[in-house]
Amino acid sequence: MSNIREIVTKAVVSKGTGNFKTVENIELGEKPFSILGCWIINNNFTANKIDSVVELDGNFEINIWYTLNNNTKTEIAKKVINYTNDVIVKDVVKDTLSSDMDVIVKMVQQPTCLNASINELTIEVEISYEVLAEVIGETKMKVSVFNPVEEDNIDVNEDFIEEF
């Protein structure tokens, strides 16, 4: 015989993913000759839930290593980029017990340079990143509780291990 119980627990009540691409331009004082490397570092962000959207506010730094004067001199250009993106979340659980929610956002792919190209005195950088957003809230779930079996009715074979 089983009984049904309701348990109050925290669970993922909404979730969603977002793929973002952007193009940023880095202005330089001189015309670059070639690009030796492009890195994106120091990605920081905060997240807040507004209706059915998780709003992501953050920034990262672009570092571009490039050459000048027919590859005779190298320089590094840096620029901090601020971003705001919306991740649409879909409800996984319809019934929540309160409006107090926690938001967890994970970077599935950190901001990465896809391409960097020279355009006169500017370096154009294509950037991509992907996030997973989960909203945690209180909800109820039903579980079955089984009564323990009487121990008097259990037959135990004490010789289940054979000796070698």
Coordinates of C-alpha atoms in Angstrom, one line a residue:
M1 CA 0.0 0.0 0.0
S2 CA 1.3 3.5 -0.8
N3 CA 0.5 7.0 0.3
I4 CA 0.9 10.2 -1.7
R5 CA 2.8 13.1 -0.1
E6 CA 3.5 16.6 -1.3
I7 CA 7.0 17.9 -0.9
V8 CA 8.0 21.6 -1.2
T9 CA 11.3 21.9 -3.0
K10 CA 13.4 24.2 -5.1
A11 CA 13.6 23.2 -8.8
V12 CA 14.4 24.6 -12.2
V13 CA 11.1 26.3 -13.2
S14 CA 12.3 28.1 -16.4
K15 CA 15.2 27.7 -18.7
G16 CA 16.6 28.9 -22.0
T17 CA 19.7 29.3 -24.1
G18 CA 21.0 32.2 -26.1
N19 CA 23.6 32.4 -29.0
F20 CA 25.0 35.8 -29.5
K21 CA 27.1 37.3 -32.3
T22 CA 28.4 40.8 -32.5
V23 CA 30.9 42.8 -34.6
E24 CA 33.1 45.4 -32.9
N25 CA 35.4 47.9 -34.4
I26 CA 38.7 48.9 -32.8
E27 CA 40.1 52.3 -34.0
L28 CA 43.9 52.5 -34.3
G29 CA 46.2 55.5 -34.8
E30 CA 48.1 53.9 -37.6
K31 CA 47.2 51.5 -40.4
P32 CA 48.0 47.9 -39.3
F33 CA 49.9 45.6 -41.6
S34 CA 48.7 42.3 -40.3
I35 CA 46.9 40.7 -37.3
L36 CA 48.9 38.3 -35.2
G37 CA 46.2 37.4 -32.7
C38 CA 42.9 38.3 -31.1
W39 CA 41.9 37.3 -27.6
I40 CA 38.8 38.1 -25.5
I41 CA 39.4 38.1 -21.8
N42 CA 37.8 39.2 -18.5
N43 CA 34.2 38.4 -19.3
N44 CA 32.0 39.5 -16.3
F45 CA 28.2 39.6 -16.2
T46 CA 25.2 39.8 -14.0
A47 CA 21.7 38.3 -14.7
N48 CA 18.2 39.3 -13.7
K49 CA 14.8 37.8 -14.5
I50 CA 12.2 40.2 -16.0
D51 CA 8.9 38.4 -17.0
S52 CA 9.9 35.6 -19.4
V53 CA 13.3 37.0 -20.1
V54 CA 16.7 36.8 -18.3
E55 CA 18.5 40.0 -18.9
L56 CA 22.3 39.6 -19.1
D57 CA 24.5 42.7 -18.5
G58 CA 28.2 42.4 -18.8
N59 CA 31.5 43.3 -20.4
F60 CA 34.7 41.8 -21.8
E61 CA 38.0 43.0 -23.1
I62 CA 39.3 42.6 -26.6
N63 CA 43.1 42.3 -27.1
I64 CA 44.4 42.5 -30.6
W65 CA 48.1 41.9 -31.4
Y66 CA 49.0 43.4 -34.7
T67 CA 52.0 44.6 -36.8
L68 CA 52.9 47.9 -38.3
N69 CA 55.4 49.1 -40.9
N70 CA 55.7 46.0 -43.0
N71 CA 55.9 43.7 -40.0
T72 CA 58.8 45.6 -38.4
K73 CA 56.9 46.7 -35.2
T74 CA 54.2 45.1 -33.1
E75 CA 51.5 46.7 -30.9
I76 CA 48.5 45.5 -28.8
A77 CA 45.2 47.3 -29.0
K78 CA 42.7 46.9 -26.1
K79 CA 39.0 47.8 -25.9
V80 CA 36.4 47.0 -23.2
I81 CA 33.0 46.1 -24.7
N82 CA 29.8 46.4 -22.7
Y83 CA 26.8 44.2 -23.7
T84 CA 23.2 43.6 -22.8
N85 CA 21.4 40.5 -24.1
D86 CA 18.1 39.0 -23.4
V87 CA 17.7 35.2 -23.0
I88 CA 14.1 34.0 -23.5
V89 CA 13.2 31.4 -20.9
K90 CA 10.4 28.9 -21.2
D91 CA 8.5 27.6 -18.1
V92 CA 9.3 24.0 -17.2
V93 CA 7.1 24.2 -14.1
K94 CA 3.8 26.2 -14.3
D95 CA 3.0 26.3 -10.6
T96 CA 5.5 28.1 -8.3
L97 CA 4.9 28.9 -4.7
S98 CA 6.5 32.4 -4.6
S99 CA 7.8 35.1 -6.8
D100 CA 11.2 34.9 -5.1
M101 CA 13.4 33.3 -7.8
D102 CA 17.2 32.7 -8.3
V103 CA 18.8 33.1 -11.7
I104 CA 21.8 30.9 -12.7
V105 CA 23.5 31.7 -16.0
K106 CA 26.4 29.6 -17.3
M107 CA 28.6 30.5 -20.2
V108 CA 28.4 27.5 -22.5
Q109 CA 30.9 29.2 -24.8
Q110 CA 32.9 32.2 -23.5
P111 CA 33.2 35.2 -25.9
T112 CA 35.5 34.1 -28.7
C113 CA 36.9 35.9 -31.7
L114 CA 35.6 34.3 -34.9
N115 CA 37.3 36.6 -37.3
A116 CA 39.4 39.8 -37.3
S117 CA 40.0 41.9 -40.4
I118 CA 41.8 45.1 -41.2
N119 CA 39.7 48.0 -42.7
E120 CA 42.0 51.1 -43.1
L121 CA 42.7 52.4 -39.6
T122 CA 40.2 50.0 -38.0
I123 CA 40.2 46.3 -37.0
E124 CA 36.8 44.7 -37.3
V125 CA 36.3 41.8 -34.8
E126 CA 33.5 39.2 -35.1
I127 CA 32.6 37.8 -31.6
S128 CA 30.4 34.8 -30.6
Y129 CA 29.3 33.5 -27.2
E130 CA 26.6 31.2 -25.9
V131 CA 24.7 31.1 -22.5
L132 CA 22.4 28.8 -20.6
A133 CA 20.0 30.5 -18.2
E134 CA 18.0 28.6 -15.5
V135 CA 15.5 30.1 -13.1
I136 CA 15.2 28.3 -9.7
G137 CA 12.0 28.6 -7.7
E138 CA 9.9 26.8 -5.1
T139 CA 7.3 24.3 -6.2
K140 CA 5.5 21.2 -5.0
M141 CA 5.9 17.7 -6.2
K142 CA 4.0 14.5 -5.3
V143 CA 5.8 11.4 -4.3
S144 CA 4.6 7.9 -3.3
V145 CA 5.6 6.6 0.1
F146 CA 5.6 2.9 0.5
N147 CA 5.1 1.2 3.9
P148 CA 7.9 -1.1 4.9
V149 CA 7.4 -4.9 4.4
E150 CA 7.1 -6.9 7.6
E151 CA 10.5 -8.4 8.4
D152 CA 9.0 -11.7 9.7
N153 CA 8.0 -12.6 6.1
I154 CA 11.4 -12.2 4.5
D155 CA 13.3 -15.4 3.7
V156 CA 17.1 -14.8 3.7
N157 CA 19.4 -17.4 2.2
E158 CA 22.4 -17.3 4.5
D159 CA 24.4 -19.6 2.2
F160 CA 24.4 -17.3 -0.8
I161 CA 28.2 -17.1 -0.9
E162 CA 29.9 -20.3 -2.0
E163 CA 33.2 -21.0 -0.5
F164 CA 36.1 -21.8 -2.8

